[in-house]
Coordinates of C-alpha atoms and ligand atoms in Angstrom, one line a residue:
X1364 CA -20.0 12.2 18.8
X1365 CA -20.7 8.8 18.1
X1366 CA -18.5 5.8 18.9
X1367 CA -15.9 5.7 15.6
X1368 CA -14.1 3.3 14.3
X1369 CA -10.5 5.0 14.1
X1370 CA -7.9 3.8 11.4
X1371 CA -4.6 5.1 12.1
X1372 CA -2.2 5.6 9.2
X1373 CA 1.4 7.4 8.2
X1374 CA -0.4 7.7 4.5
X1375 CA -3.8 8.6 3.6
X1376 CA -4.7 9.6 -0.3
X1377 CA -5.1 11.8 -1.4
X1378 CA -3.0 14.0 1.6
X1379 CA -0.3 11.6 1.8
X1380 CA 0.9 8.6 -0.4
X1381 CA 4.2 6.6 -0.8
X1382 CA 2.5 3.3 -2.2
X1383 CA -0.5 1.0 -1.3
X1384 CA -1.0 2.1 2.0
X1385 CA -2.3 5.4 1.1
X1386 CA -4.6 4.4 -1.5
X1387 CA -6.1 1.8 1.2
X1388 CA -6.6 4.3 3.8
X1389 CA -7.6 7.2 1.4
X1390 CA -11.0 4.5 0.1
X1391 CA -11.7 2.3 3.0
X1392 CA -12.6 4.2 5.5
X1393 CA -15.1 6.1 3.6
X1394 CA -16.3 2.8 2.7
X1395 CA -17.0 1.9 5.9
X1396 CA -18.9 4.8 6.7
X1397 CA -21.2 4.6 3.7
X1398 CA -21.7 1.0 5.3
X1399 CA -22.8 2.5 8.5
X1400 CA -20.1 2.3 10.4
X1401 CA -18.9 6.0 11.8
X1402 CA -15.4 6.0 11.1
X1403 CA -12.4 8.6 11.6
X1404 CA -8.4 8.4 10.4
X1405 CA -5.4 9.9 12.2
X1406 CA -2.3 10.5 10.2
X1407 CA 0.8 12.6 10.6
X1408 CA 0.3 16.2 9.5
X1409 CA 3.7 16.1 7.1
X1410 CA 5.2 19.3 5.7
X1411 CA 5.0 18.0 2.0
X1412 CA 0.7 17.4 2.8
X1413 CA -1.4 17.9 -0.6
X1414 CA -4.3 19.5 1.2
X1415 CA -5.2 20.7 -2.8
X1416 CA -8.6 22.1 -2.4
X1417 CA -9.5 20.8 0.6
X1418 CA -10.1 22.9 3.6
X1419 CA -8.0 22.1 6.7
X1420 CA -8.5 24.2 10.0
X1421 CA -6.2 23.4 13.2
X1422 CA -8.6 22.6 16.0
X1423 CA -6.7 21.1 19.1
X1424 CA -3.4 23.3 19.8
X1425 CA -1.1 22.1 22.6
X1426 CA -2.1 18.2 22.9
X1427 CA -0.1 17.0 26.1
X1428 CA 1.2 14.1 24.8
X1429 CA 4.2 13.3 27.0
X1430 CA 6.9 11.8 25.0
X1431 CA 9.4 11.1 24.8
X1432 CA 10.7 11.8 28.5
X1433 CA 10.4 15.4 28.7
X1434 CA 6.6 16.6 28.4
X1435 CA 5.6 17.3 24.7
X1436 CA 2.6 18.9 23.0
X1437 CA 0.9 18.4 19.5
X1438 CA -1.2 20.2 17.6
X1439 CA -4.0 18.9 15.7
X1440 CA -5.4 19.9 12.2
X1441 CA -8.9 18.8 11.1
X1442 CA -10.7 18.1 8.1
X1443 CA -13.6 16.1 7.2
X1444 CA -13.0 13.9 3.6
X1445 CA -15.9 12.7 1.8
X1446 CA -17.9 12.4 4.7
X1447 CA -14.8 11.1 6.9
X1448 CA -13.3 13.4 9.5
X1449 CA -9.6 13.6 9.2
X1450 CA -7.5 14.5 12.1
X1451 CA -4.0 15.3 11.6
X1452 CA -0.8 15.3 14.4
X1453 CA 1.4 18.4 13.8
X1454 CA 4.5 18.9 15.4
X1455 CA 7.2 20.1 12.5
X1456 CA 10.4 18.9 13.9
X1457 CA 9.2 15.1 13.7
X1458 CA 7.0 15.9 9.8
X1459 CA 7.6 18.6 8.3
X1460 CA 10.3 16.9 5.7
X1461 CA 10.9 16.4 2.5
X1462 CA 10.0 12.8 2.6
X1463 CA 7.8 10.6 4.4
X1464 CA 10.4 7.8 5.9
X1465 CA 13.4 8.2 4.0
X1466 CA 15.8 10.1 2.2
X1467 CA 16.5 8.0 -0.7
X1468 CA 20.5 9.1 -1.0
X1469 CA 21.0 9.4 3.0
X1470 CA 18.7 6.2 4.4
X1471 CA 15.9 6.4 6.6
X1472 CA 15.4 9.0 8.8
X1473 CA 18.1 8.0 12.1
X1474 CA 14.7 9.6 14.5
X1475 CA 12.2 7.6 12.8
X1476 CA 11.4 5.3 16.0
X1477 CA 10.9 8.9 17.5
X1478 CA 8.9 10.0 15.2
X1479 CA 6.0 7.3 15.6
X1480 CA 6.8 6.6 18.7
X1481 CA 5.2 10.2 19.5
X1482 CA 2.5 9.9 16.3
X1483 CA 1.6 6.5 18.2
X1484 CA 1.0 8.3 21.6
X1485 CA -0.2 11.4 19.8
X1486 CA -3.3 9.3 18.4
X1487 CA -3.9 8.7 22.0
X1488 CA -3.9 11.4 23.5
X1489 CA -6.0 12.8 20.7
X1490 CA -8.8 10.2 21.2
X1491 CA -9.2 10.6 24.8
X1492 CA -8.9 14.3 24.2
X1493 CA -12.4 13.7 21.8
X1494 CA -14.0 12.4 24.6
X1495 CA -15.9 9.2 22.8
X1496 CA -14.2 5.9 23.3
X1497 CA -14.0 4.2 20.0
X1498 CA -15.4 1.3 19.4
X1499 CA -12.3 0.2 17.4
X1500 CA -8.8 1.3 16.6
X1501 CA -7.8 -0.4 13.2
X1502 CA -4.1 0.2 12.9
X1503 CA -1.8 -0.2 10.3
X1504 CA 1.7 -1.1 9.7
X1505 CA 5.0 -0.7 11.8
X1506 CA 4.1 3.3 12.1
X1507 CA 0.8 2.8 13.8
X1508 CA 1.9 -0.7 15.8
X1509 CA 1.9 0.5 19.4
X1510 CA -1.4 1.7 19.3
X1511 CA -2.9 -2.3 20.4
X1512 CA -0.2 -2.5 22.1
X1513 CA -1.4 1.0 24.5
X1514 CA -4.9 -0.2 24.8
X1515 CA -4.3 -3.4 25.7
X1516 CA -2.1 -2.4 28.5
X1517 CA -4.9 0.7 29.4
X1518 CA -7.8 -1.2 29.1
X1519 CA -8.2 -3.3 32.6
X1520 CA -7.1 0.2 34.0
X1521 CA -8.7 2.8 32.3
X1522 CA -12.4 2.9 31.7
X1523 CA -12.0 5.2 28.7
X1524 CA -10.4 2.0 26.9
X1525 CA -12.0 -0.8 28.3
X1526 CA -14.8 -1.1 25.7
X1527 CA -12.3 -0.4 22.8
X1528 CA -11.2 -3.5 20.6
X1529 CA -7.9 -3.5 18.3
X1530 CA -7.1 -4.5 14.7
X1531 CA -4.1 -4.6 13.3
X1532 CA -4.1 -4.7 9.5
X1533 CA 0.1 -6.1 8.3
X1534 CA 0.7 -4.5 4.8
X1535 CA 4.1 -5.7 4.5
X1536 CA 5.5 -7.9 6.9
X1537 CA 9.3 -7.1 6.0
X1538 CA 9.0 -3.4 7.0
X1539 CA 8.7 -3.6 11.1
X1540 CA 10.2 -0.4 12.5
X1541 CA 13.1 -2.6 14.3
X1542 CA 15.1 -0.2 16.6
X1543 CA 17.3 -0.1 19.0
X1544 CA 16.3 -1.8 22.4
X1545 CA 17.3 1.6 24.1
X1546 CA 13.9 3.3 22.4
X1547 CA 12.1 0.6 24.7
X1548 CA 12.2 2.9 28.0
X1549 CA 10.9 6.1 26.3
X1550 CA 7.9 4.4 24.4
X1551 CA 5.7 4.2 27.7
X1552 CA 4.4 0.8 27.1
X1553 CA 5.5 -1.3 31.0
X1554 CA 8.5 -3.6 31.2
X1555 CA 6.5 -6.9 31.0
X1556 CA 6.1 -6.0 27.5
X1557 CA 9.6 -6.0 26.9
X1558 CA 9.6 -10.1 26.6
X1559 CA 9.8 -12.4 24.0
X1560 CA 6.1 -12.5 23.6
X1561 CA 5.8 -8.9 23.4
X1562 CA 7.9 -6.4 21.5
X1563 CA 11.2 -7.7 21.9
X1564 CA 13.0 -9.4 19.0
X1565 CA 16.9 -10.6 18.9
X1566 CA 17.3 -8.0 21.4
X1567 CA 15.6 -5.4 19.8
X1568 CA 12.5 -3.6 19.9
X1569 CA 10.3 -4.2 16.9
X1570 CA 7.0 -2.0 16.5
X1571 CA 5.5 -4.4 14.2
X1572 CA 5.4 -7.4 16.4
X1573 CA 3.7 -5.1 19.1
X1574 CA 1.0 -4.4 16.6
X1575 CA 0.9 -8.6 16.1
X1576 CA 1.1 -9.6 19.4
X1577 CA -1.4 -7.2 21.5
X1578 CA -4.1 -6.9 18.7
X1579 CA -7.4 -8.4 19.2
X1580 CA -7.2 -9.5 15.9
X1581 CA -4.4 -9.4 13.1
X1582 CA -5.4 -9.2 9.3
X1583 CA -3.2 -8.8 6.5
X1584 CA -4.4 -7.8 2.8
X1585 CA -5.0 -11.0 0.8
X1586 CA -5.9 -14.3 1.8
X1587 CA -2.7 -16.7 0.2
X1588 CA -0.5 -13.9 1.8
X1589 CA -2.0 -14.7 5.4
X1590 CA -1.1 -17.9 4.6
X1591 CA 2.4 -17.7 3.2
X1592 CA 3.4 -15.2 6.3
X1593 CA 3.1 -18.2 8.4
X1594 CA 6.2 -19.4 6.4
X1595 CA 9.7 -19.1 7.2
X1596 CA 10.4 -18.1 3.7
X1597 CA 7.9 -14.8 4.0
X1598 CA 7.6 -14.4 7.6
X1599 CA 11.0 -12.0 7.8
X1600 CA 11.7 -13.8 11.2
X1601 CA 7.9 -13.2 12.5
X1602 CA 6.4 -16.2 11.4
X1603 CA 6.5 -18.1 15.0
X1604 CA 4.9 -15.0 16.4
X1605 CA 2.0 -14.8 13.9
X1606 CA 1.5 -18.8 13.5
X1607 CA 0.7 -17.6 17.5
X1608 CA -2.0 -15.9 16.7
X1609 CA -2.7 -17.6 13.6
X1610 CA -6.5 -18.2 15.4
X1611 CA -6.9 -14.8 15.0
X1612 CA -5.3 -13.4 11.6
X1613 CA -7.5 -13.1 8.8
X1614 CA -6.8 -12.5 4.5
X1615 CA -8.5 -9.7 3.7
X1616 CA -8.0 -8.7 0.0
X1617 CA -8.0 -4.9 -0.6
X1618 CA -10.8 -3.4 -2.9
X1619 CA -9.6 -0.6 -5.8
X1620 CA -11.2 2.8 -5.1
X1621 CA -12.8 2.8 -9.0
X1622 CA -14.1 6.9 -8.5
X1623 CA -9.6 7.4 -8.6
X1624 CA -9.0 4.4 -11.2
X1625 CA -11.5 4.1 -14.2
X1626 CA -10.5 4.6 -17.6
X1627 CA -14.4 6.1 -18.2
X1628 CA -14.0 9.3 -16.1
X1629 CA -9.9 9.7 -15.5
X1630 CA -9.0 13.4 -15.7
X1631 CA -5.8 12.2 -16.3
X1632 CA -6.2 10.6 -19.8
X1633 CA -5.8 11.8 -23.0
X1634 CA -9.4 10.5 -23.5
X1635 CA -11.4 8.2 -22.1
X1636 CA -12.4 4.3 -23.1
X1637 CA -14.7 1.6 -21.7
X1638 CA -15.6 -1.9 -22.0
X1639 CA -18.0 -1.1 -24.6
X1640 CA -15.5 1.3 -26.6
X1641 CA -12.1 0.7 -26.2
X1642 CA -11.0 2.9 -29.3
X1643 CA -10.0 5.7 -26.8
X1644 CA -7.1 3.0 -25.2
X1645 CA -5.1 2.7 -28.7
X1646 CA -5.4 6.9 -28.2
X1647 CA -4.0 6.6 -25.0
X1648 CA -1.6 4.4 -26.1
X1649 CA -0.4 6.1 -28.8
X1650 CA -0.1 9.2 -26.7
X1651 CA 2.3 7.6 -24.5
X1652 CA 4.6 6.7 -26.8
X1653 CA 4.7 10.5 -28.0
X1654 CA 5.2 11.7 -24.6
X1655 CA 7.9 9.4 -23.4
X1656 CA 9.3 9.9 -26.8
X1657 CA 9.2 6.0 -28.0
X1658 CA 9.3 5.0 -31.6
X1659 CA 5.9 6.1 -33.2
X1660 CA 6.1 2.8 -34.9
X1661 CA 5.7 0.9 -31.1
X1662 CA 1.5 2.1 -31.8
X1663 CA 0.9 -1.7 -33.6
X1664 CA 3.7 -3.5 -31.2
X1665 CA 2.8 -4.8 -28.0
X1666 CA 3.6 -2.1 -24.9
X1667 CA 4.8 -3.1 -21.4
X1668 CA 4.2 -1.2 -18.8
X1669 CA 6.0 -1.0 -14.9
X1670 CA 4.5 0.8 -12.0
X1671 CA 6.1 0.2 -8.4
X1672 CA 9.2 0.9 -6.1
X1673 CA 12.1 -0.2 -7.9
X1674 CA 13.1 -2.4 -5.0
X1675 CA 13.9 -6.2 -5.3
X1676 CA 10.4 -7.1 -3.8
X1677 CA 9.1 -5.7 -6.7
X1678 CA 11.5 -8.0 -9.4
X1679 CA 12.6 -4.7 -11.0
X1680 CA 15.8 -6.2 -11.7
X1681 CA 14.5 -9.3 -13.4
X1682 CA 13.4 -6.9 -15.7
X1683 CA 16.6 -5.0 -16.2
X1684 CA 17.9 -8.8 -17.0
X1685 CA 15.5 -9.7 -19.5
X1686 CA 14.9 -5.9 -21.2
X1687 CA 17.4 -6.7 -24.6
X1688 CA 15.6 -9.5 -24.9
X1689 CA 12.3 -7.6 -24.9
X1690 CA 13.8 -5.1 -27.1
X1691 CA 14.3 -8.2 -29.6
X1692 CA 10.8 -9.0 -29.9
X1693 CA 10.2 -5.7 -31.0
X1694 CA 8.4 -4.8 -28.0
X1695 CA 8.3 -1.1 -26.2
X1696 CA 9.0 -0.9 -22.4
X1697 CA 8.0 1.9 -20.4
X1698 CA 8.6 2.3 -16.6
X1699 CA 7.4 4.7 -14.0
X1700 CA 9.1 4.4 -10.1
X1701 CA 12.2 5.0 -7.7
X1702 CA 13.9 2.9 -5.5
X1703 CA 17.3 1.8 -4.8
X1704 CA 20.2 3.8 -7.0
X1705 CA 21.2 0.5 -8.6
X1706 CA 17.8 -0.5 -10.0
X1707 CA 17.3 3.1 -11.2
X1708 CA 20.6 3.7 -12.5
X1709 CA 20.0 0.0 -14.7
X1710 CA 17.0 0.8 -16.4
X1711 CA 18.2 5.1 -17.2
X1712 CA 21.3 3.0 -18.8
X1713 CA 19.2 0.5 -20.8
X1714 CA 16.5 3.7 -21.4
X1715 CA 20.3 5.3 -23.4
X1716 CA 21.3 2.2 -25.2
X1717 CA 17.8 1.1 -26.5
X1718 CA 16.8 4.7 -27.0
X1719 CA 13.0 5.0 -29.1
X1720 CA 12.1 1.2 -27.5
X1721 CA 12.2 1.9 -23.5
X1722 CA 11.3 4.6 -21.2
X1723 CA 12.0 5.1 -17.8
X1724 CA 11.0 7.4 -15.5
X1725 CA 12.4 7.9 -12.5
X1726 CA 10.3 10.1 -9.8
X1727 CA 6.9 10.0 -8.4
X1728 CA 4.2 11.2 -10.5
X1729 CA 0.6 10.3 -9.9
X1730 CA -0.9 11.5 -13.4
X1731 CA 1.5 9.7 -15.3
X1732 CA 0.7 6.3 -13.1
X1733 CA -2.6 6.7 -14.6
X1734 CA -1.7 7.4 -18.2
X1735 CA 0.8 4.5 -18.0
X1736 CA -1.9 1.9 -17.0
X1737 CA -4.5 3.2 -19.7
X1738 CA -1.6 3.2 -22.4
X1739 CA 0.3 -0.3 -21.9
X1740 CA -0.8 -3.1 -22.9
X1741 CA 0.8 -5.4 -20.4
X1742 CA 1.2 -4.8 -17.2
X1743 CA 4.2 -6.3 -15.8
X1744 CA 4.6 -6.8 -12.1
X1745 CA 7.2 -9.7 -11.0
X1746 CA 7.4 -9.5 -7.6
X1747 CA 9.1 -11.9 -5.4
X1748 CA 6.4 -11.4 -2.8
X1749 CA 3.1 -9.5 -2.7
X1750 CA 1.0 -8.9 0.6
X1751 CA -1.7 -7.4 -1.9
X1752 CA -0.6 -5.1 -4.7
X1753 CA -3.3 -2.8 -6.0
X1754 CA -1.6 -1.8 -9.6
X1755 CA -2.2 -5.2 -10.9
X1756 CA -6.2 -4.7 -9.9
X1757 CA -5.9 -0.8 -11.8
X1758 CA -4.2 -2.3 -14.7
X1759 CA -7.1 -4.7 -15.1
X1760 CA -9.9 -2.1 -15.2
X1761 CA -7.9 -0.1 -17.7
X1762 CA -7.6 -3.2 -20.0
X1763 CA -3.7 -3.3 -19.4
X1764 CA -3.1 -8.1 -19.1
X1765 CA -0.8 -8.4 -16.2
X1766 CA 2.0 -10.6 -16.3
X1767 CA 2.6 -11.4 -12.6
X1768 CA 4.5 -14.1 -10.2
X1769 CA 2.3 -16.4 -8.2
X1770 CA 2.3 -14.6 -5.0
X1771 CA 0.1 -13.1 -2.6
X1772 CA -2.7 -10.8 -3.7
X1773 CA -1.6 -11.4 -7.5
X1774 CA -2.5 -14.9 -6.8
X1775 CA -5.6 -13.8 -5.9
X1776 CA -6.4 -11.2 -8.1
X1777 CA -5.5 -12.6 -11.7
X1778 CA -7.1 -15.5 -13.4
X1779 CA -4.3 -17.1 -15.3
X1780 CA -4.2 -18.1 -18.9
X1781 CA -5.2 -20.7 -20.2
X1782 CA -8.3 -20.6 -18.7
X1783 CA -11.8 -19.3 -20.0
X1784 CA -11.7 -17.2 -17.1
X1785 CA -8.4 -15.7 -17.8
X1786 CA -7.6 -12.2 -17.0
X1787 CA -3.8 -12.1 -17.8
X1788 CA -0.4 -14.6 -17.0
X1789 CA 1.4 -16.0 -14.0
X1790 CA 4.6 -17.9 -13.7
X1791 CA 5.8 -19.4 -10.4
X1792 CA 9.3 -18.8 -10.4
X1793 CA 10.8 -15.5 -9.5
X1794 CA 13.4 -15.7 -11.8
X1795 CA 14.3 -14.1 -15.5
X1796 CA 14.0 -16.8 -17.3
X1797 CA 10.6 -17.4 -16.2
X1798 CA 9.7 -14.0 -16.2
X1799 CA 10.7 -14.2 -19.9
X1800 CA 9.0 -17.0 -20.9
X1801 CA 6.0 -15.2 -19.7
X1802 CA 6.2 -12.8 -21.6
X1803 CA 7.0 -14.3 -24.5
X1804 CA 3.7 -16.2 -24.3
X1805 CA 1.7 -13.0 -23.3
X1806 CA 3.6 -11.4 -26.5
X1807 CA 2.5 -14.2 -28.6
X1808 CA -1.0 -14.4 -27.8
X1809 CA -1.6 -10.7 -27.9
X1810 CA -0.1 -11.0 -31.7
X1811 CA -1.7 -13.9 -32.8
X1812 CA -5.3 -14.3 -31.4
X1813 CA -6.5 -10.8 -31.4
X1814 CA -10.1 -11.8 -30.8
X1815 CA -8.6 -13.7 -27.9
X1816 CA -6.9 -10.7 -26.6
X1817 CA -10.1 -8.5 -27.0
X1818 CA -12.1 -11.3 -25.4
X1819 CA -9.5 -11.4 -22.5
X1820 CA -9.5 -7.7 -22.2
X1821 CA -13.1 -7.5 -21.7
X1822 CA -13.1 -9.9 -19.2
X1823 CA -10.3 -7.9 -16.9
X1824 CA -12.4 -4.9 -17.1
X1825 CA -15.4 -6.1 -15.7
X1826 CA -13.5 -8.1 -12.7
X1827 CA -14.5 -5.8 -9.4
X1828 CA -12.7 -5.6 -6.3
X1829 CA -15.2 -3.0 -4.2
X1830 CA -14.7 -1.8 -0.8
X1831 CA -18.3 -2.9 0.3
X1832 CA -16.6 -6.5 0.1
X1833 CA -13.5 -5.8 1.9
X1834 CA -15.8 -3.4 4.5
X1835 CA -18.1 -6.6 5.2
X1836 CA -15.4 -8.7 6.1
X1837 CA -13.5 -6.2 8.5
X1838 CA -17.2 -5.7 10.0
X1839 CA -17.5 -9.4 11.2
X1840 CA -14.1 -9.4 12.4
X1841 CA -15.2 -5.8 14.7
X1842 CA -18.4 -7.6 15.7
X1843 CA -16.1 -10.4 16.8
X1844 CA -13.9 -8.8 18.9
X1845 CA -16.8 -6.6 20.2
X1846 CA -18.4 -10.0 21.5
X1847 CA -15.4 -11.1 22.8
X1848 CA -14.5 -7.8 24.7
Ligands
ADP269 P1 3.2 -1.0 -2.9 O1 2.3 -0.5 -1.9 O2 3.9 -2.3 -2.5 O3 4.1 0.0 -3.4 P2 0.7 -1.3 -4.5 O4 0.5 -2.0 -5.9 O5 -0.2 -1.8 -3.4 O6 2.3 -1.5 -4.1 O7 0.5 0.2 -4.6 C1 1.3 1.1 -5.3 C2 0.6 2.4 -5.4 O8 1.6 3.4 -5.6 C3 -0.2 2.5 -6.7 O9 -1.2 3.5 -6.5 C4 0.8 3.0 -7.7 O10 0.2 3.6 -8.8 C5 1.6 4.0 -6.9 N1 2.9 4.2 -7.4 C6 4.0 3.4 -7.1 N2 5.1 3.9 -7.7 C7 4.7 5.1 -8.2 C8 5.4 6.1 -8.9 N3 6.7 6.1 -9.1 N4 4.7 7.2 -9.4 C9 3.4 7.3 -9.1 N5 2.7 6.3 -8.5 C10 3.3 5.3 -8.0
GLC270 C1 2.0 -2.8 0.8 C2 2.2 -4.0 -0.1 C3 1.2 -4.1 -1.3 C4 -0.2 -3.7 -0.9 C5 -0.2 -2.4 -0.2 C6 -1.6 -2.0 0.3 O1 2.7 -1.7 0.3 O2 3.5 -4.1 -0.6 O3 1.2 -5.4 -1.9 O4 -1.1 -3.7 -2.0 O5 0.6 -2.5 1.0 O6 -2.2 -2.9 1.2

């Protein structure tokens, strides 16, 4: 077997997804083998997996893995996904549930610390049990965290680790897995790492700043958020710690995996459109409206479209504020996500009282994410911070302007108008009345300068943001760590 870069995940598309984290580890890693790189992901073998057609065979039963304090085995399932083998860590008491973290009416899950804790050691044991040291472990998030922290501590002692470098990729810098400082004795890591410049925080233990602190190098998934985690006003209390490392923390903006998100060849359309025929989008438009049951007459009125977890980050309640003012303009709404009771209980009320003009639907539903982006015509997406955010990148290959805040990865995804090179609208302030204004002015320009819209339309279509570019970058920061190792 040949030395592998290994990315560890709790989400990988199309097996596992709960947001942008699965999307990211279901296309970069096959990017980076098609770039040369070998490459291999580890993720949690949940009950509620979508193997679909794909073939998965248990190859490893019985994985000592030696946690927590009593001895404890895994087993392993395998696959290999376009071209990528896929190992996953079974053991039903921690995965086999009905969600992945949570349970949205009881909280998250009171073992979770457990329950990565062990995927965490799991991936270990699994990776010495391969028998090839891997050239790099490329973790991710609060779920994955303790892996740099592991190898650093292994690797002046055992020679299976000592050629092995660490990144740590930060997807969302509020969600750190901060538990109880009790969990600290269990987790295997040695005492000097329970210090202020390891994984302690206020007493607790936090996974995330393990992942931050022991990595060889730290990246997060757009350059203006690597900068604005450094703030106190992003950093959720981790700033000090990553302005530490800031030497070695690097933007890297996510690519979209165009073979799951192109209006040409979606199986999940109505029909298709490109930049060259976009009569197919009014189609799919128009077949929205039908199937969320909107006012037929919404076909020649501008259609806004929501895609994300209806959580504040996301600004789903400015939206609830400013929706019977939408309505007013004589504007549809539809919106696709779940979240907090509140946010989802707001929007099913405004959904009754401006029946025919706005849709929401509350769930998960993958195939209707897609029809959603190909039928709106805006996409909005005011979020009060936004390490990356991929639907705003989607919404632009389907043709769908976004109408985002100026944060993070929308920052640095969407040219704002006016501008020739304008691919949709950004206000600065998270608030409603900004929010509104925006739209107002998106409304405006989509009704009076339809060659202007077209032009603009065009434009988003063509904007790329590939893998191979987001693969490049991660490769200089391996061959960097690699030198320094
Ligand atoms: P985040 O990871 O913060 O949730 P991203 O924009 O990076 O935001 O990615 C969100 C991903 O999850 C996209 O693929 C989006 O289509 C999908 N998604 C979010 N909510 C839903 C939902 N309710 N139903 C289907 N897909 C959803
Ligand atoms: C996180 C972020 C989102 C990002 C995604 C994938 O969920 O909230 O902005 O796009 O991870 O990196």
């Amino acid at each position: 077997m040949p030395q592998r870069v290994f990315f560890v995940t709790s989400e990988v598309y199309p097996f596992s997804k709960s947001g942008g984290l699965g999307d990211v580890m279901g296309a970069l890693p096959e990017a980076m083998e098609k770039s040369g790189r070998p490459s291999a992901v580890i993720s949690p073998y949940y009950g509620r997996i979508s193997t679909g057609n794909v073939r998965v065979r248990r190859t490893v039963s019985d994985l000592h893995v030696g946690y927590p304090w009593a001895p404890i085995t895994a087993d392993v399932y395998e696959t290999e996904y376009h071209g990528v083998p896929l190992y996953f860590i079974d053991r039903g008491e921690y995965f086999d549930r009905r969600y992945y973290y949570n349970d949205p009416y009881k909280g998250d899950y009171f073992d979770n610390a457990e329950r990565f804790i062990f995927f965490c050691r799991a991936a270990i044991a699994l990776m010495e049990h391969l028998g090839t040291s891997p050239s790099i472990v490329h973790a991710h998030d609060w779920q994955a965290a303790l892996l740099p922290a592991y190898i650093h501590f292994m690797r002046p002692r055992e020679p299976f680790w000592t050629n092995t470098g660490t990144v740590f990729t930060i997807h969302n810098v509020a969600f750190q897995g901060r538990f109880s400082s009790r969990l600290f004795e269990s987790c295997g890591l040695p005492s000097e790492a329970w210090d202020i410049n390891g994984v302690e925080f206020f007493g607790d233990f936090n996974l995330l700043k393990g992942g931050i602190v022991y990595a060889d190098a730290v990246t997060t998934v757009s350059p203006s958020y690597a900068r604005e985690i450094l703030t106190e006003k992003y950093g959720y209390g981790l700033d000090g710690t990553l302005r530490q490392r800031e030497l070695h923390l690097y933007g890297v903006l996510n690519g979209a995996d165009y073979t799951v998100w192109n209006p040409e060849d979606d199986p999940y359309l109505p029909c298709r459109y490109s930049v060259k025929d976009l009569s197919g989008k009014q189609k799919c438009k128009e077949h929205l409206i039908s199937e969320l049951g909107l006012d037929p007459a919404l076909k020649d009125r501008p259609l806004l479209g929501f895609i994300g977890r209806m959580r504040g980050q996301k600004g789903i309640d400015l939206l609830n504020a400013i929706i019977p003012d939408l309505v007013r303009m004589d504007v549809g709404i539809v919106a696709l996500g779940e979240g907090k009771p509140e946010h989802e209980a707001k929007i099913t009320e405004l959904m009754e009282q401006y029946r025919g003009r706005v849709a929401a639907v509350i769930g998960y539903t993958e195939d209707l994410a897609h029809r959603m982006q190909a039928g709106s015509d805006i996409f909005l997406m005011p979020s009060r911070y936004e390490p990356c955010g991929l639907t705003q990148m989607y919404a632009l290959r389907y043709g769908t302007l976004p109408i985002a805040t100026a944060a993070g990865g929308l920052r640095d995804t969407i040219d704002p108008w006016p501008g020739e090179n304008s691919t949709g609208f950004i206000f600065t302030k998270s608030e409603a009345g900004e929010l509104l204004k925006s739209v107002r002015e998106a409304v405006n320009f989509w009704t009076d300068n339809p060659a202007g819209r077209l032009k603009m339309i065009r434009r988003a279509m063509r904007r790329e943001f590939t893998w191979d570019r987001a693969c490049r970058e991660y490769m200089d920061i391996y061959r960097n760590i690699r030198l320094r190792l």
